[in-house]
PDB file of C-alpha atoms in Angstrom:
ATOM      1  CA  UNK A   1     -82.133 -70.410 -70.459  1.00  0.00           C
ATOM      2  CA  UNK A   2     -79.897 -70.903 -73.514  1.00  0.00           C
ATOM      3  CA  UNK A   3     -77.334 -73.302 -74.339  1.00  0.00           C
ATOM      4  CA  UNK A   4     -75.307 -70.102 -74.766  1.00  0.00           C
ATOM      5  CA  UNK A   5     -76.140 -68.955 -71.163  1.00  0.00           C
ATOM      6  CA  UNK A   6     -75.158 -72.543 -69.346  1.00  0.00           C
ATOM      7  CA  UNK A   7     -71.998 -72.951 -71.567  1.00  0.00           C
ATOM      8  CA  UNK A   8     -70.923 -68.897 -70.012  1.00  0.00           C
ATOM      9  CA  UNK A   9     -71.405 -70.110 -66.967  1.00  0.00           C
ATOM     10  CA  UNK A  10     -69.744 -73.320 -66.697  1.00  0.00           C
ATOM     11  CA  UNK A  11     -66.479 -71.537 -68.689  1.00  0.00           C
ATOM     12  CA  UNK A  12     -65.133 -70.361 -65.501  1.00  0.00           C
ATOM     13  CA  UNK A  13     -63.355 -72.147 -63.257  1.00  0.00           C
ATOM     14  CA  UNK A  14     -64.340 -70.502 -59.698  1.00  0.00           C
ATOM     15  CA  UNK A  15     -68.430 -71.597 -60.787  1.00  0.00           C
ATOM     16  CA  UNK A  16     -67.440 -75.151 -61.705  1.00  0.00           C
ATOM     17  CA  UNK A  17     -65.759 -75.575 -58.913  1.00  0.00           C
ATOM     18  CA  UNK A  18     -68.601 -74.065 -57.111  1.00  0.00           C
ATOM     19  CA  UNK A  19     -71.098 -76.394 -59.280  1.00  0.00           C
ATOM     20  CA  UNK A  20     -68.303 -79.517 -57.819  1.00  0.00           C
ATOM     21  CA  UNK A  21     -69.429 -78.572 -54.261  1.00  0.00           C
ATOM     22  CA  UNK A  22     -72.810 -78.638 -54.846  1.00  0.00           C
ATOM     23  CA  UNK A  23     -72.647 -81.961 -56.559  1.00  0.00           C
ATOM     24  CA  UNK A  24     -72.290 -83.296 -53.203  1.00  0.00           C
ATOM     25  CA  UNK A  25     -75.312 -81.382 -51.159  1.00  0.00           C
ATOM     26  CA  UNK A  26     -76.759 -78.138 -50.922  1.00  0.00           C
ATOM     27  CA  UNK A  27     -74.525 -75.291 -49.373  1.00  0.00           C
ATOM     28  CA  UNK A  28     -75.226 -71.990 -47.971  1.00  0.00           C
ATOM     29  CA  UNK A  29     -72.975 -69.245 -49.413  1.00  0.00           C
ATOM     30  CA  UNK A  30     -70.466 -69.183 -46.103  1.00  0.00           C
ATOM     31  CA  UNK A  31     -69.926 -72.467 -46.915  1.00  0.00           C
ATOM     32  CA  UNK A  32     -69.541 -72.017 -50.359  1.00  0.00           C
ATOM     33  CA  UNK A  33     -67.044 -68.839 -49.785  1.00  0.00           C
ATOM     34  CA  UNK A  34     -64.793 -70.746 -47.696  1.00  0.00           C
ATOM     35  CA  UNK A  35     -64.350 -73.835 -49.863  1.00  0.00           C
ATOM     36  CA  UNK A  36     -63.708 -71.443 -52.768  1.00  0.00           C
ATOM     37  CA  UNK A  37     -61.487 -69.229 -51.400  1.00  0.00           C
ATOM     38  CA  UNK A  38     -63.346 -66.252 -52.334  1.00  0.00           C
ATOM     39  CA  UNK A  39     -64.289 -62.615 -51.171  1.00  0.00           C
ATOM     40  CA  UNK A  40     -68.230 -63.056 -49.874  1.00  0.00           C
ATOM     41  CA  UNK A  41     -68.844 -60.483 -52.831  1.00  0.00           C
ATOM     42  CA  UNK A  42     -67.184 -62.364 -55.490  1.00  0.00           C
ATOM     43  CA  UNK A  43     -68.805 -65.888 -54.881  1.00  0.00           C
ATOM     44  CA  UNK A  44     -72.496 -64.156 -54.763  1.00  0.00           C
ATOM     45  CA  UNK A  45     -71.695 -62.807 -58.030  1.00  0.00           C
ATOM     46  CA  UNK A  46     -70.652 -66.662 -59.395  1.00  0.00           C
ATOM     47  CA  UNK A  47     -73.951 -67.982 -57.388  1.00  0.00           C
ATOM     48  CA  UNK A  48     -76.359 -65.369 -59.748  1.00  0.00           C
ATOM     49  CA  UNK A  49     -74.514 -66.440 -62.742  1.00  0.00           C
ATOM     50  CA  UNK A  50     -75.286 -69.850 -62.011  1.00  0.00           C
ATOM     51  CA  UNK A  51     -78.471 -69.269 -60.572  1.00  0.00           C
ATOM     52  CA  UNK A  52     -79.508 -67.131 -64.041  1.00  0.00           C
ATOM     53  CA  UNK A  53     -78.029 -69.966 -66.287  1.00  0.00           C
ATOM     54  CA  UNK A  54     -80.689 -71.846 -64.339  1.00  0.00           C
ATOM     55  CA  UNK A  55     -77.834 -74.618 -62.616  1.00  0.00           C
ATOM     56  CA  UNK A  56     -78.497 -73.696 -59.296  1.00  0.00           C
ATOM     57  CA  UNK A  57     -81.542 -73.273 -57.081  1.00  0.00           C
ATOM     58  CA  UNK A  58     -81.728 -70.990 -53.914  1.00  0.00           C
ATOM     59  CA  UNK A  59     -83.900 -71.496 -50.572  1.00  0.00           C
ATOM     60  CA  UNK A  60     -84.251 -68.927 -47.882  1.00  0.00           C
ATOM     61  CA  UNK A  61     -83.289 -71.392 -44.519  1.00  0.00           C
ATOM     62  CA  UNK A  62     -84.114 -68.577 -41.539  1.00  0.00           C
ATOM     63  CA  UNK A  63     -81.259 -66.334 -42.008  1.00  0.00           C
ATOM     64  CA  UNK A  64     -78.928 -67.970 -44.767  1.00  0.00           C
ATOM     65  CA  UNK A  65     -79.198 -68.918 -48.452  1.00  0.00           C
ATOM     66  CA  UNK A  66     -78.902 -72.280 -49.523  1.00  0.00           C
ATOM     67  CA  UNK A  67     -77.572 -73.204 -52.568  1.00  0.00           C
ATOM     68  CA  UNK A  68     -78.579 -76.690 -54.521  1.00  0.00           C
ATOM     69  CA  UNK A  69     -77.831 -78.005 -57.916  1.00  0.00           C
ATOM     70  CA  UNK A  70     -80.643 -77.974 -60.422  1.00  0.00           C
ATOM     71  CA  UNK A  71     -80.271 -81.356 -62.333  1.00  0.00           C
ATOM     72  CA  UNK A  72     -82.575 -80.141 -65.496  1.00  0.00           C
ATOM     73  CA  UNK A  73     -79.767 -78.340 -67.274  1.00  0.00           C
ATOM     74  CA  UNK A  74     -76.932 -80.962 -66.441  1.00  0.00           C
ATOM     75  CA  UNK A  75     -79.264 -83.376 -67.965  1.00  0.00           C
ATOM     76  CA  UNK A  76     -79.516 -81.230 -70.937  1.00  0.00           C
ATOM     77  CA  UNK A  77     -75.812 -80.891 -71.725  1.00  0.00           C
ATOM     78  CA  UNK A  78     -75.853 -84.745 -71.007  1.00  0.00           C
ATOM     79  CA  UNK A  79     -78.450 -85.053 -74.010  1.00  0.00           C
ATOM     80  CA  UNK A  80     -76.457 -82.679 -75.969  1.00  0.00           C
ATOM     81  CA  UNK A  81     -72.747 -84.405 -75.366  1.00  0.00           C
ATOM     82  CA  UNK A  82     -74.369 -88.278 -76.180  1.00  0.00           C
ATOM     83  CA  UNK A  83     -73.834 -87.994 -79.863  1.00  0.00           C
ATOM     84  CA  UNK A  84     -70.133 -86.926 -79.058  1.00  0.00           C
ATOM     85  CA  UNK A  85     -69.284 -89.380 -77.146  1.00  0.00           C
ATOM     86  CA  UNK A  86     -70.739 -92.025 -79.599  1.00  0.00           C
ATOM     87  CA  UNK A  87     -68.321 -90.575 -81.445  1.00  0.00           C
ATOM     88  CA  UNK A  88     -65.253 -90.654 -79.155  1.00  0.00           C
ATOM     89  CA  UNK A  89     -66.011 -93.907 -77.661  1.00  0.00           C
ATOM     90  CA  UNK A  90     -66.013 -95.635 -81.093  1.00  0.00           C
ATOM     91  CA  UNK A  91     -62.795 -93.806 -82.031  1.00  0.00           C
ATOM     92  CA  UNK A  92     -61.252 -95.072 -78.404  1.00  0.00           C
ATOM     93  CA  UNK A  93     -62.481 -98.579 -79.315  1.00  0.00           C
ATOM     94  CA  UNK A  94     -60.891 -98.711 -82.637  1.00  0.00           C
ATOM     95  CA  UNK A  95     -57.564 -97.415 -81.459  1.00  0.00           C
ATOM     96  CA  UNK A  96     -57.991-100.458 -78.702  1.00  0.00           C
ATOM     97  CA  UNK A  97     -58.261-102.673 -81.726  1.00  0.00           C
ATOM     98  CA  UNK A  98     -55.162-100.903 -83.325  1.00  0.00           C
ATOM     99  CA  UNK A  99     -52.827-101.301 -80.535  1.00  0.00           C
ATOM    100  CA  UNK A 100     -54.283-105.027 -79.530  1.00  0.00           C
ATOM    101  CA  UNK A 101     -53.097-106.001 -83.164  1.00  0.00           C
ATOM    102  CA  UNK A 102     -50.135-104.089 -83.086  1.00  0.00           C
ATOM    103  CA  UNK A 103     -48.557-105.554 -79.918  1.00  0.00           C
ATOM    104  CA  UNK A 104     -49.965-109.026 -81.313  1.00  0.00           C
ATOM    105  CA  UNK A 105     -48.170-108.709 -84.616  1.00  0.00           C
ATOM    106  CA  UNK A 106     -45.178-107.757 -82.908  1.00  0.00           C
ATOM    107  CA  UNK A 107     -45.276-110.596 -79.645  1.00  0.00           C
ATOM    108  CA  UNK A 108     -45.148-107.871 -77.126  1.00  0.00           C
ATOM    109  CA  UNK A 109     -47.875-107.427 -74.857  1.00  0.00           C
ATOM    110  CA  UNK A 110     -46.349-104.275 -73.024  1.00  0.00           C
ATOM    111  CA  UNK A 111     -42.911-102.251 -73.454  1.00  0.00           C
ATOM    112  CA  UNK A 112     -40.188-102.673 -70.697  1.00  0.00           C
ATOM    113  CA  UNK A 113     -39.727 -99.337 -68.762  1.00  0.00           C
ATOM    114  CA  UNK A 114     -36.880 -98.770 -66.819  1.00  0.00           C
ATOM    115  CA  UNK A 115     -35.942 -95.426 -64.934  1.00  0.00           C
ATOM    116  CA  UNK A 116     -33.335 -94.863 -67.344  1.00  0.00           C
ATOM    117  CA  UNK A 117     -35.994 -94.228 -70.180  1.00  0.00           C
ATOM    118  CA  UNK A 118     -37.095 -90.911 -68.579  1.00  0.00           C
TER     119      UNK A 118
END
């Protein structure tokens, strides 16, 4: 699987929402088609997407499909996103810092909002 591959899959909407669901527990597709919304047809298509990326698993249970999330490549983007959010979590603590001295050089501590300011 390539970073290329997982960041297809997770693009659209319908297979993040389907990757949501499985967050939870492990689904067979019925399940999956009528939380979605979607045509049988449709949702089996997002399933081998994800299932290609290498997000999803599949188990045969008797006569249904059951659908899990595969942790491994979450994990990976994880990895991959940590330098980020270094990055945006130092930026988030230094505008923190700004506004703390801003509304201390200024005495407020919070503006006054009335329904006349929307």
């Amino acid at each position: 699987m390539s970073d290329a591959t997982l960041w297809t899959a997770l693009a659209d909407p319908h297979r993040r929402a389907i990757v949501a669901l499985l967050l939870e527990r492990p689904r067979p597709v019925g399940e999956i088609v009528e939380a979605c919304g979607l045509s049988q047809p449709s949702t089996s298509k997002h399933l081998r997407v994800l299932r290609e990326a290498g997000l999803v698993q599949v188990r045969q249970d008797a006569q249904r499909r059951v659908y899990a999330l595969d942790p491994a490549p979450i994990a990976a983007l994880d990895a991959w996103l940590a330098p980020y959010r270094r990055l945006w979590n130092s930026s988030l603590a230094t505008l923190g810092r700004r506004l703390d001295e801003t509304n201390e050089s200024s005495g407020s501590t919070e503006r006054d909002v009335t329904s006349d300011d929307t």
